[in-house]
Amino acid sequence: MTIDLYPSRVKSRPEILERQDPVVYPGCEDKGPLTREQLNFYEKNGYLFLEKFFEDEEIRHFRDEMKRIWRQCRGSDAPEVIKEPDSDEVRSVFAVHRDYEAFRKLARHDKLVAAVRQILGSDVYIHQSRINFKPGFTGKEFYWHSDFETWHVEDGMPRMRALSCSIALEPNYPYNGPLMVIPGSHKKFVSCVGEAPEDHYKYSLRKQVYGTPDDESMRRLVEESAIEMPTGGIGSMLLFDCNIMHGSNSNITPYPRSNIFLVFNSVENKLVEPFSGKKPRPEYLAHREYV
Amino acid sequence: MTIDLYPSRVKSRPEILERQDPVVYPGCEDKGPLTREQLNFYEKNGYLFLEKFFEDEEIRHFRDEMKRIWRQCRGSDAPEVIKEPDSDEVRSVFAVHRDYEAFRKLARHDKLVAAVRQILGSDVYIHQSRINFKPGFTGKEFYWHSDFETWHVEDGMPRMRALSCSIALEPNYPYNGPLMVIPGSHKKFVSCVGEAPEDHYKYSLRKQVYGTPDDESMRRLVEESAIEMPTGGIGSMLLFDCNIMHGSNSNITPYPRSNIFLVFNSVENKLVEPFSGKKPRPEYLAHREYV
């Protein structure tokens, strides 16, 4: 039985705990495209925004594929296809690196993987992949959360040694519901209140209810720091720590805010049994086999 | 029977009509605090943002009053008190210029009324007043709409000769659900589809369903122009034409986005019977008597 360093959803009162893990792991810092300043920024703030990382042609290809997948999934009732809470629009498609060649290649992209290794300090694999479509007009908010909180409790990810990579496939503006992050919040762990029901993921991907931080903890995190909205054009990329507090407002503009989302986990941080004691979520949400 | 220059909610297809009325009315342009450039900007864009218009002490007083009203109204079930769609938080309180001394005075504020007269070219009165609280964490979006569309159809406002004045009582950031406007959209009238049910206001103030523009019209308006978010500190003021297309995204940040909202109408533009043919909305939403 692995020790639970980050208990959550077990107490009746929320609590803010200190992070027990490094942010930038030693070993590979010098072997990739990220500079020392960029790694320092990431260590301090928990994220790094890169306006241009891929070739234009690569991004064009991802966009074409994204549009094709969108059309293909609109009528689908596959479990990988998640709809908006109040409409039948596609919100996300999961396991895209498993099911689509373009994203299988992206998950093994030399430059990207090298950058991720610089931060996580080891070989890595994909814990989760998805396209978020966040359609225009009807895109609802994603409430504040730490991804790690869910991955730890529901998937059994033992330590904070994972990161997300979000690549904009449409322009991100301040007004089309871009991701908001709280710099520095990755160094705190907000232990959430309440026990999630069995098969929680069936509802939480449309609208999260359990595993969300309480208002008072959120106020504290924001007061001690700020809210940042790293926005940029098509192809811009955000790398962010698995434990940074983030969320996004709704999007009533006509501009969709699609992005491709890859979660890299260290091979030294393989999943164990979920710390909730419940059965693990399906493979397409938390890969236990390297794909 | 007054001719309906702006029919809406009567056809099965949306339509974009040309505005039949001036934006800045002649007569009083030189008799107030607004400059010629400011009036020109308003004429072209349909709004004007003023970072500082009131004295600091005036704004402090409005804020104190706003907080007092918020506390007072939390448990209230008065019809003037509107709650959020998904919670019991107060979203808006109407008729504040009728019921509270501070806002009665604001509605007759010399400098403010002079500025409004410069635009509307006549004496004016309050058509509607309210405080919008837009609380942190749970503030939901206001979908795109033209105020005039509702005031015309549901209240019988015959012509476009009214404006809104929104005064920030908390800082407006790009991320706490600020008002978004489409510059120039005040010169078009989007005739909406569908007939609203009797007593529509009972639902629409929590979440608007009828009288909202269709996606295709919205796309056209935005493509021909842009989306602007005029944000500023406490006390900043936004004047905007009754027909400009505007809306706001949700607010999951801890920062409330309270503002005071006054609608001035020209005395030459008094309400007639609602163009819907239905009975008028209550006084607290659309004053027929000057208060």
Coordinates of C-alpha atoms in Angstrom, one line a residue:
Chain A
M1 CA 0.0 0.0 0.0
T2 CA 1.5 3.3 -1.1
I3 CA 1.4 6.1 1.5
D4 CA -1.1 8.8 0.7
L5 CA 0.9 12.1 0.8
Y6 CA -2.0 14.1 -0.5
P7 CA -5.3 13.0 1.1
S8 CA -8.4 14.6 -0.4
R9 CA -12.2 14.0 -0.3
V10 CA -11.8 12.3 3.1
K11 CA -12.3 15.0 5.6
S12 CA -15.3 17.3 6.4
R13 CA -13.1 20.4 6.4
P14 CA -10.8 21.6 3.6
E15 CA -7.1 22.0 4.2
I16 CA -4.2 23.5 2.4
L17 CA -1.1 21.2 2.5
E18 CA 2.4 21.8 1.3
R19 CA 3.8 20.1 -1.8
Q20 CA 6.1 17.2 -1.0
D21 CA 7.6 16.9 -4.4
P22 CA 10.0 18.8 -6.6
V23 CA 8.6 20.9 -9.5
V24 CA 11.5 20.7 -11.9
Y25 CA 13.2 17.3 -11.3
P26 CA 17.0 17.0 -11.7
G27 CA 18.7 15.0 -14.4
C28 CA 17.7 16.2 -17.8
E29 CA 17.6 20.0 -17.4
D30 CA 20.2 20.6 -20.0
K31 CA 19.0 18.2 -22.7
G32 CA 16.3 20.0 -24.5
P33 CA 14.9 23.2 -26.0
L34 CA 13.9 25.0 -22.8
T35 CA 16.3 27.6 -21.4
R36 CA 17.4 27.8 -17.8
E37 CA 15.2 31.0 -17.4
Q38 CA 12.2 29.1 -18.7
L39 CA 12.8 26.2 -16.3
N40 CA 13.1 28.7 -13.4
F41 CA 9.9 30.5 -14.5
Y42 CA 8.2 27.1 -14.6
E43 CA 9.5 26.1 -11.2
K44 CA 8.3 29.4 -9.6
N45 CA 5.0 29.8 -11.3
G46 CA 4.0 26.3 -12.2
Y47 CA 3.5 27.0 -15.9
L48 CA 5.3 28.2 -19.0
F49 CA 3.7 29.8 -22.1
L50 CA 5.4 29.5 -25.4
E51 CA 4.0 31.5 -28.3
K52 CA 5.7 29.4 -30.9
F53 CA 7.0 25.9 -30.4
F54 CA 5.9 23.9 -33.5
E55 CA 6.3 24.4 -37.2
D56 CA 3.4 26.1 -39.0
E57 CA 2.9 23.0 -41.1
E58 CA 2.6 20.8 -38.0
I59 CA 0.0 23.0 -36.5
R60 CA -2.0 23.1 -39.8
H61 CA -2.0 19.3 -39.8
F62 CA -3.3 19.2 -36.1
R63 CA -6.0 21.6 -37.0
D64 CA -7.2 19.6 -40.0
E65 CA -7.2 16.5 -37.9
M66 CA -9.1 18.3 -35.1
K67 CA -11.8 19.4 -37.5
R68 CA -12.1 15.9 -39.0
I69 CA -12.4 14.4 -35.5
W70 CA -15.0 17.0 -34.6
R71 CA -17.2 16.1 -37.6
Q72 CA -16.7 12.4 -37.0
C73 CA -17.6 12.6 -33.3
R74 CA -20.7 14.8 -33.4
G75 CA -23.1 12.0 -33.6
S76 CA -21.0 9.5 -31.7
D77 CA -22.0 8.0 -28.4
A78 CA -18.5 6.5 -27.7
P79 CA -17.4 6.9 -24.1
E80 CA -14.4 8.9 -25.3
V81 CA -16.7 11.6 -26.6
I82 CA -18.0 14.0 -23.9
K83 CA -20.8 16.5 -24.5
E84 CA -21.5 19.9 -23.0
P85 CA -23.6 20.0 -19.9
D86 CA -26.5 21.9 -21.4
S87 CA -26.3 20.9 -25.0
D88 CA -25.3 18.1 -27.3
E89 CA -22.2 19.8 -28.6
V90 CA -19.0 17.9 -28.3
R91 CA -16.9 19.2 -25.3
S92 CA -14.0 16.8 -25.4
V93 CA -12.7 13.7 -27.1
F94 CA -10.4 11.5 -25.1
A95 CA -7.5 9.1 -26.0
V96 CA -6.7 10.9 -29.2
H97 CA -3.1 9.9 -29.1
R98 CA -4.3 6.3 -29.1
D99 CA -6.9 6.5 -31.8
Y100 CA -5.6 9.1 -34.3
E101 CA -2.3 8.9 -36.1
A102 CA -1.5 12.6 -36.0
F103 CA -1.8 12.7 -32.3
R104 CA 0.1 9.4 -31.8
K105 CA 3.0 11.2 -33.5
L106 CA 2.6 14.3 -31.5
A107 CA 2.9 12.3 -28.3
R108 CA 6.3 11.1 -29.5
H109 CA 7.4 14.5 -31.0
D110 CA 11.1 14.7 -30.3
K111 CA 11.3 18.4 -29.4
L112 CA 8.1 18.2 -27.2
V113 CA 9.2 15.1 -25.4
A114 CA 12.7 16.6 -24.8
A115 CA 11.1 19.7 -23.2
V116 CA 8.9 17.6 -21.0
R117 CA 11.8 15.4 -19.9
Q118 CA 13.7 18.6 -18.9
I119 CA 11.0 19.3 -16.4
L120 CA 10.1 15.8 -15.2
G121 CA 13.7 14.5 -15.2
S122 CA 13.0 11.0 -16.6
D123 CA 11.3 9.2 -19.4
V124 CA 7.7 9.9 -19.8
Y125 CA 4.5 8.5 -21.1
I126 CA 1.0 9.7 -21.8
H127 CA -1.3 9.6 -18.9
Q128 CA -4.2 11.2 -20.7
S129 CA -4.8 12.9 -24.0
R130 CA -7.8 14.8 -25.4
I131 CA -9.1 17.5 -27.7
N132 CA -11.2 20.1 -25.9
F133 CA -13.5 21.8 -28.3
K134 CA -15.0 24.6 -26.1
P135 CA -17.4 25.6 -28.8
G136 CA -18.5 29.2 -29.4
F137 CA -21.8 30.5 -27.9
T138 CA -22.4 27.5 -25.6
G139 CA -19.0 26.7 -24.1
K140 CA -19.5 26.4 -20.3
E141 CA -16.9 27.1 -17.6
F142 CA -14.5 24.6 -16.2
Y143 CA -14.5 25.3 -12.5
W144 CA -11.2 25.7 -10.6
H145 CA -9.3 22.5 -10.0
S146 CA -6.0 20.8 -9.6
D147 CA -5.7 18.0 -12.1
F148 CA -3.5 16.1 -9.7
E149 CA -6.2 16.1 -7.1
T150 CA -8.4 14.0 -9.5
W151 CA -5.6 11.9 -10.9
H152 CA -4.4 11.1 -7.4
V153 CA -7.8 10.3 -5.8
E154 CA -9.5 8.7 -8.8
D155 CA -6.5 7.3 -10.8
G156 CA -3.9 6.5 -8.2
M157 CA -1.2 8.8 -9.4
P158 CA 1.1 8.8 -6.3
R159 CA 3.3 11.9 -6.7
M160 CA 3.3 15.3 -8.4
R161 CA 5.5 14.4 -11.3
A162 CA 3.3 15.0 -14.3
L163 CA 2.5 18.0 -16.5
S164 CA -0.1 19.0 -19.1
C165 CA 0.7 20.4 -22.5
S166 CA -2.1 22.4 -24.1
I167 CA -1.7 23.5 -27.7
A168 CA -4.1 26.2 -29.1
L169 CA -5.8 25.1 -32.3
E170 CA -7.8 28.3 -32.4
P171 CA -6.7 31.7 -31.2
N172 CA -7.1 32.2 -27.4
Y173 CA -8.5 35.7 -26.5
P174 CA -9.2 37.1 -23.1
Y175 CA -12.9 36.8 -24.0
N176 CA -13.4 33.3 -25.4
G177 CA -12.9 31.5 -22.1
P178 CA -9.1 31.0 -22.0
L179 CA -7.4 29.0 -19.3
M180 CA -6.8 31.0 -16.1
V181 CA -4.0 29.9 -13.8
I182 CA -2.9 30.9 -10.3
P183 CA 0.9 31.3 -10.4
G184 CA 2.5 29.5 -7.5
S185 CA -0.5 27.5 -6.5
H186 CA 1.2 24.3 -7.6
K187 CA 3.2 24.4 -4.4
K188 CA 0.1 24.0 -2.3
F189 CA -2.3 21.1 -2.3
V190 CA -5.9 22.0 -1.5
S191 CA -7.4 18.9 0.1
C192 CA -11.1 18.9 -0.9
V193 CA -14.2 18.0 1.0
G194 CA -16.6 15.2 0.5
E195 CA -16.5 11.7 -1.0
A196 CA -17.2 11.3 -4.7
P197 CA -19.7 8.6 -5.7
E198 CA -18.8 5.5 -7.7
D199 CA -18.3 6.2 -11.4
H200 CA -17.9 9.9 -10.6
Y201 CA -16.2 10.5 -14.0
K202 CA -19.5 9.9 -15.8
Y203 CA -20.7 13.3 -14.5
S204 CA -17.6 15.1 -13.6
L205 CA -16.3 15.5 -17.2
R206 CA -19.4 17.4 -18.1
K207 CA -19.5 19.4 -14.9
Q208 CA -17.3 18.8 -11.9
V209 CA -18.8 18.8 -8.5
Y210 CA -16.5 16.7 -6.2
G211 CA -12.8 17.5 -6.0
T212 CA -13.4 21.2 -6.3
P213 CA -11.7 23.6 -3.9
D214 CA -13.8 25.5 -1.4
D215 CA -14.3 29.3 -1.7
E216 CA -12.1 30.2 1.3
S217 CA -9.1 28.2 0.0
M218 CA -9.6 29.8 -3.5
R219 CA -9.7 33.3 -2.0
R220 CA -6.4 32.6 -0.1
L221 CA -4.6 31.2 -3.1
V222 CA -5.6 34.2 -5.2
E223 CA -4.9 36.8 -2.5
E224 CA -1.4 35.4 -2.1
S225 CA -0.8 35.5 -5.9
A226 CA -2.9 36.6 -8.9
I227 CA -4.9 35.3 -11.8
E228 CA -3.1 35.0 -15.1
M229 CA -4.6 34.3 -18.5
P230 CA -1.8 33.2 -20.9
T231 CA -3.4 33.8 -24.2
G232 CA -2.0 33.5 -27.7
G233 CA -2.5 32.6 -31.3
I234 CA -2.9 29.3 -33.0
G235 CA 0.0 27.0 -32.2
S236 CA 0.9 28.6 -28.9
M237 CA 1.5 26.1 -26.2
L238 CA 1.1 26.1 -22.4
L239 CA 2.9 23.7 -20.2
F240 CA 1.6 23.5 -16.7
D241 CA 2.2 21.5 -13.6
C242 CA -0.2 18.8 -12.7
N243 CA -1.1 20.5 -9.4
I244 CA -1.5 24.2 -10.5
M245 CA -5.0 25.5 -9.7
H246 CA -6.7 26.4 -13.0
G247 CA -10.1 26.9 -14.6
S248 CA -11.8 28.8 -17.3
N249 CA -14.9 30.9 -17.7
S250 CA -17.7 30.3 -20.2
N251 CA -17.5 31.3 -23.8
I252 CA -20.5 33.1 -25.3
T253 CA -18.4 34.5 -28.2
P254 CA -18.6 33.0 -31.7
Y255 CA -15.0 31.9 -31.4
P256 CA -14.4 28.3 -30.4
R257 CA -11.4 27.7 -28.2
S258 CA -10.3 24.3 -29.3
N259 CA -7.0 22.9 -28.0
I260 CA -5.1 19.6 -27.9
F261 CA -4.3 18.4 -24.5
L262 CA -1.6 15.9 -23.6
V263 CA -0.7 14.8 -20.1
F264 CA 2.8 13.4 -19.6
N265 CA 3.6 11.4 -16.5
S266 CA 7.0 10.3 -15.4
V267 CA 7.7 6.5 -15.8
E268 CA 8.9 6.8 -12.2
N269 CA 5.4 7.8 -11.1
K270 CA 3.3 4.9 -12.4
L271 CA -0.3 4.6 -11.3
V272 CA -1.2 2.5 -8.3
E273 CA -4.6 1.7 -6.9
P274 CA -6.8 4.9 -6.7
F275 CA -6.4 6.5 -3.2
S276 CA -10.2 6.8 -3.0
G277 CA -10.3 3.0 -2.6
K278 CA -12.7 2.8 -5.5
K279 CA -12.2 1.1 -8.8
P280 CA -9.9 2.9 -11.3
R281 CA -11.4 5.0 -14.1
P282 CA -11.3 3.6 -17.6
E283 CA -8.2 3.5 -19.7
Y284 CA -9.2 6.3 -22.0
L285 CA -9.1 8.7 -19.0
A286 CA -6.0 7.3 -17.3
H287 CA -3.8 5.0 -19.2
R288 CA -2.2 2.2 -17.2
E289 CA -0.7 0.7 -20.3
Y290 CA 1.8 2.7 -22.3
V291 CA 0.1 3.4 -25.6
Chain B
M1 CA -51.3 52.5 -32.6
T2 CA -47.5 53.3 -33.0
I3 CA -45.8 51.9 -36.0
D4 CA -43.4 49.0 -35.2
L5 CA -40.1 50.1 -36.8
Y6 CA -38.3 47.2 -35.1
P7 CA -40.4 44.0 -35.3
S8 CA -38.9 41.1 -33.3
R9 CA -40.1 37.7 -32.1
V10 CA -42.7 37.6 -34.8
K11 CA -41.1 35.8 -37.6
S12 CA -39.7 32.3 -37.9
R13 CA -36.4 33.5 -39.4
P14 CA -34.0 36.1 -37.9
E15 CA -33.3 39.2 -39.8
I16 CA -30.8 42.1 -39.5
L17 CA -32.5 45.5 -40.0
E18 CA -31.0 49.0 -40.3
R19 CA -31.3 51.4 -37.4
Q20 CA -33.9 54.1 -38.2
D21 CA -32.9 56.5 -35.5
P22 CA -30.0 58.9 -34.7
V23 CA -27.4 57.7 -32.2
V24 CA -26.3 61.2 -30.9
Y25 CA -29.4 63.4 -31.1
P26 CA -29.0 67.1 -31.9
G27 CA -29.7 69.9 -29.5
C28 CA -27.5 69.6 -26.4
E29 CA -24.2 68.4 -27.7
D30 CA -22.3 71.4 -26.3
K31 CA -23.9 71.6 -22.9
G32 CA -22.1 69.0 -20.8
P33 CA -18.9 67.3 -19.8
L34 CA -18.4 65.2 -22.9
T35 CA -16.1 66.4 -25.6
R36 CA -16.8 66.4 -29.3
E37 CA -14.3 63.5 -29.8
Q38 CA -16.1 61.5 -27.1
L39 CA -19.5 62.1 -28.8
N40 CA -18.0 61.1 -32.1
F41 CA -16.6 57.9 -30.6
Y42 CA -20.0 57.1 -29.1
E43 CA -21.8 57.8 -32.3
K44 CA -19.5 55.4 -34.2
N45 CA -19.0 52.6 -31.7
G46 CA -22.2 52.8 -29.6
Y47 CA -20.4 53.1 -26.3
L48 CA -18.0 55.4 -24.3
F49 CA -15.8 54.3 -21.5
L50 CA -14.7 56.8 -18.9
E51 CA -12.1 55.7 -16.4
K52 CA -13.0 58.5 -13.9
F53 CA -16.2 60.5 -13.9
F54 CA -17.3 60.8 -10.3
E55 CA -15.5 62.1 -7.2
D56 CA -13.8 59.4 -5.0
E57 CA -16.1 60.2 -2.1
E58 CA -19.2 59.7 -4.3
I59 CA -18.0 56.3 -5.4
R60 CA -17.2 55.3 -1.8
H61 CA -20.7 56.2 -0.8
F62 CA -22.2 54.1 -3.7
R63 CA -20.1 51.1 -2.6
D64 CA -21.2 51.4 1.0
E65 CA -24.8 51.6 -0.1
M66 CA -24.4 48.7 -2.5
K67 CA -22.9 46.5 0.3
R68 CA -25.7 47.5 2.6
I69 CA -28.4 46.6 0.0
W70 CA -26.7 43.3 -0.7
R71 CA -26.9 42.3 3.0
Q72 CA -30.4 43.5 3.2
C73 CA -31.6 41.6 0.1
R74 CA -30.0 38.2 0.7
G75 CA -33.0 36.8 2.4
S76 CA -35.5 38.8 0.5
D77 CA -38.2 37.5 -1.7
A78 CA -39.3 40.9 -3.0
P79 CA -39.9 40.8 -6.8
E80 CA -37.1 43.5 -7.2
V81 CA -34.5 40.9 -6.0
I82 CA -33.4 38.5 -8.7
K83 CA -31.3 35.4 -7.8
E84 CA -28.7 33.5 -9.8
P85 CA -30.0 30.7 -12.1
D86 CA -28.2 27.9 -10.2
S87 CA -28.0 29.3 -6.7
D88 CA -29.7 31.5 -4.2
E89 CA -27.1 34.3 -4.5
V90 CA -28.5 37.7 -5.3
R91 CA -27.9 38.5 -9.0
S92 CA -29.6 41.9 -9.3
V93 CA -31.8 44.3 -7.3
F94 CA -34.1 46.5 -9.4
A95 CA -35.5 50.0 -8.9
V96 CA -32.7 51.1 -6.7
H97 CA -33.2 54.8 -7.7
R98 CA -36.7 54.6 -6.4
D99 CA -36.0 52.7 -3.2
Y100 CA -32.6 54.0 -1.9
E101 CA -31.7 57.6 -1.3
A102 CA -28.1 57.4 -2.6
F103 CA -29.3 56.1 -6.0
R104 CA -32.2 58.5 -6.1
K105 CA -29.5 61.3 -6.0
L106 CA -27.3 59.5 -8.5
A107 CA -30.2 59.5 -11.0
R108 CA -30.3 63.3 -10.7
H109 CA -26.6 63.8 -10.6
D110 CA -26.0 67.1 -12.5
K111 CA -22.8 66.1 -14.4
L112 CA -24.2 62.6 -15.2
V113 CA -27.5 63.9 -16.5
A114 CA -25.8 66.6 -18.5
A115 CA -23.7 64.0 -20.2
V116 CA -26.7 61.8 -21.0
R117 CA -28.6 64.9 -22.4
Q118 CA -25.6 65.6 -24.7
I119 CA -26.3 62.2 -26.3
L120 CA -30.0 61.9 -26.2
G121 CA -30.7 65.6 -27.0
S122 CA -33.5 66.2 -24.6
D123 CA -34.6 65.9 -21.0
V124 CA -34.4 62.3 -19.7
Y125 CA -35.9 60.1 -17.1
I126 CA -35.0 56.7 -15.6
H127 CA -36.4 53.8 -17.5
Q128 CA -34.8 51.2 -15.3
S129 CA -32.2 51.0 -12.5
R130 CA -30.5 48.2 -10.8
I131 CA -27.5 46.9 -9.1
N132 CA -25.9 43.8 -10.6
F133 CA -23.9 41.9 -8.1
K134 CA -22.3 39.2 -10.3
P135 CA -20.9 37.4 -7.3
G136 CA -17.5 35.6 -7.4
F137 CA -17.3 31.8 -8.1
T138 CA -20.9 31.4 -9.2
G139 CA -21.7 34.4 -11.5
K140 CA -23.2 33.0 -14.6
E141 CA -23.0 34.5 -18.1
F142 CA -25.4 37.1 -19.5
Y143 CA -25.9 35.9 -23.1
W144 CA -25.7 38.4 -26.0
H145 CA -28.6 40.7 -26.3
S146 CA -29.7 44.2 -27.3
D147 CA -31.5 45.8 -24.4
F148 CA -33.6 47.8 -26.8
E149 CA -35.0 44.5 -28.3
T150 CA -36.5 43.6 -24.9
W151 CA -37.5 47.2 -24.0
H152 CA -39.3 47.6 -27.4
V153 CA -41.0 44.2 -27.5
E154 CA -41.9 43.8 -23.8
D155 CA -42.1 47.4 -22.5
G156 CA -43.2 49.4 -25.6
M157 CA -40.2 51.7 -26.0
P158 CA -40.9 53.0 -29.5
R159 CA -37.5 54.4 -30.7
M160 CA -33.8 54.0 -30.0
R161 CA -33.3 57.0 -27.8
A162 CA -32.1 55.6 -24.5
L163 CA -28.8 54.6 -23.1
S164 CA -27.4 52.6 -20.2
C165 CA -24.9 53.9 -17.7
S166 CA -22.9 51.2 -15.8
I167 CA -20.7 52.3 -13.0
A168 CA -18.1 49.8 -11.7
L169 CA -18.3 49.3 -7.9
E170 CA -15.6 46.6 -8.0
P171 CA -12.7 46.4 -10.3
N172 CA -13.5 44.9 -13.7
Y173 CA -10.8 42.6 -15.0
P174 CA -10.7 40.6 -18.2
Y175 CA -11.3 37.5 -16.1
N176 CA -14.2 38.3 -13.8
G177 CA -16.9 38.3 -16.5
P178 CA -16.7 41.9 -17.7
L179 CA -19.2 43.3 -20.2
M180 CA -18.3 42.6 -23.8
V181 CA -19.6 44.9 -26.5
I182 CA -19.6 44.7 -30.3
P183 CA -18.6 48.2 -31.5
G184 CA -21.0 49.4 -34.3
S185 CA -23.6 46.8 -33.7
H186 CA -26.0 49.5 -32.4
K187 CA -26.6 50.5 -36.0
K188 CA -28.1 47.1 -36.8
F189 CA -31.2 45.6 -35.2
V190 CA -31.2 41.8 -35.0
S191 CA -34.9 40.8 -35.2
C192 CA -35.1 37.7 -33.1
V193 CA -37.1 34.5 -33.6
G194 CA -39.9 33.1 -31.6
E195 CA -42.7 34.4 -29.3
A196 CA -42.0 34.9 -25.6
P197 CA -44.6 33.5 -23.2
E198 CA -46.7 35.7 -20.9
D199 CA -44.7 36.9 -17.9
H200 CA -41.5 36.1 -19.6
Y201 CA -39.5 38.4 -17.3
K202 CA -40.0 36.0 -14.4
Y203 CA -37.5 33.7 -16.1
S204 CA -35.6 35.9 -18.4
L205 CA -33.9 37.9 -15.6
R206 CA -32.3 34.8 -14.3
K207 CA -31.5 33.4 -17.7
Q208 CA -32.6 34.8 -21.0
V209 CA -34.0 32.5 -23.6
Y210 CA -36.3 34.5 -25.9
G211 CA -35.1 37.7 -27.5
T212 CA -31.6 36.4 -28.0
P213 CA -29.9 36.7 -31.3
D214 CA -29.3 33.6 -33.5
D215 CA -25.8 32.3 -34.0
E216 CA -25.5 33.3 -37.6
S217 CA -26.4 36.9 -36.9
M218 CA -24.0 37.0 -34.1
R219 CA -21.2 35.6 -36.3
R220 CA -22.0 38.3 -38.9
L221 CA -21.9 41.2 -36.3
V222 CA -18.6 40.0 -34.9
E223 CA -17.0 39.4 -38.2
E224 CA -17.8 42.9 -39.4
S225 CA -16.4 44.3 -36.2
A226 CA -14.8 42.9 -33.1
I227 CA -15.4 42.2 -29.5
E228 CA -14.3 44.8 -27.0
M229 CA -14.1 44.5 -23.2
P230 CA -13.8 48.0 -21.7
T231 CA -12.5 47.2 -18.2
G232 CA -11.4 49.5 -15.5
G233 CA -11.1 50.2 -11.8
I234 CA -13.7 51.1 -9.2
G235 CA -15.7 54.1 -10.3
S236 CA -15.1 53.7 -14.0
M237 CA -18.2 54.2 -16.1
L238 CA -19.5 52.8 -19.3
L239 CA -22.2 54.6 -21.3
F240 CA -23.7 52.5 -24.0
D241 CA -26.5 52.7 -26.5
C242 CA -29.7 50.9 -25.9
N243 CA -29.3 48.8 -29.0
I244 CA -25.6 47.8 -28.8
M245 CA -25.1 44.0 -28.8
H246 CA -23.5 43.1 -25.5
G247 CA -23.1 40.2 -23.0
S248 CA -20.7 38.7 -20.5
N249 CA -19.1 35.4 -19.7
S250 CA -19.4 33.7 -16.4
N251 CA -17.2 34.6 -13.4
I252 CA -15.5 31.7 -11.5
T253 CA -12.9 34.0 -9.9
P254 CA -13.3 35.1 -6.3
Y255 CA -13.7 38.7 -7.5
P256 CA -17.4 39.9 -7.6
R257 CA -18.2 42.2 -10.4
S258 CA -20.8 44.5 -8.9
N259 CA -22.0 47.5 -10.8
I260 CA -24.8 50.1 -10.6
F261 CA -26.8 50.3 -13.7
L262 CA -29.1 53.2 -14.8
V263 CA -31.1 53.4 -18.0
F264 CA -32.0 56.9 -19.2
N265 CA -34.7 57.3 -21.7
S266 CA -35.6 60.5 -23.5
V267 CA -38.9 62.2 -22.4
E268 CA -39.6 62.3 -26.2
N269 CA -39.6 58.5 -26.3
K270 CA -42.1 57.6 -23.6
L271 CA -43.3 54.0 -23.5
V272 CA -46.4 52.9 -25.4
E273 CA -48.2 49.6 -25.3
P274 CA -45.7 46.7 -25.6
F275 CA -45.2 45.7 -29.3
S276 CA -45.6 42.1 -28.3
G277 CA -49.3 42.9 -27.7
K278 CA -48.9 41.4 -24.2
K279 CA -49.4 43.2 -20.9
P280 CA -46.5 45.5 -19.8
R281 CA -43.9 44.4 -17.4
P282 CA -44.0 45.7 -13.8
E283 CA -43.0 49.2 -12.9
Y284 CA -39.8 48.1 -11.2
L285 CA -38.5 46.8 -14.6
A286 CA -39.8 49.6 -16.8
H287 CA -41.0 52.8 -15.2
R288 CA -44.0 54.4 -16.8
E289 CA -44.2 57.0 -14.1
Y290 CA -41.2 59.3 -13.6
V291 CA -39.7 58.5 -10.2

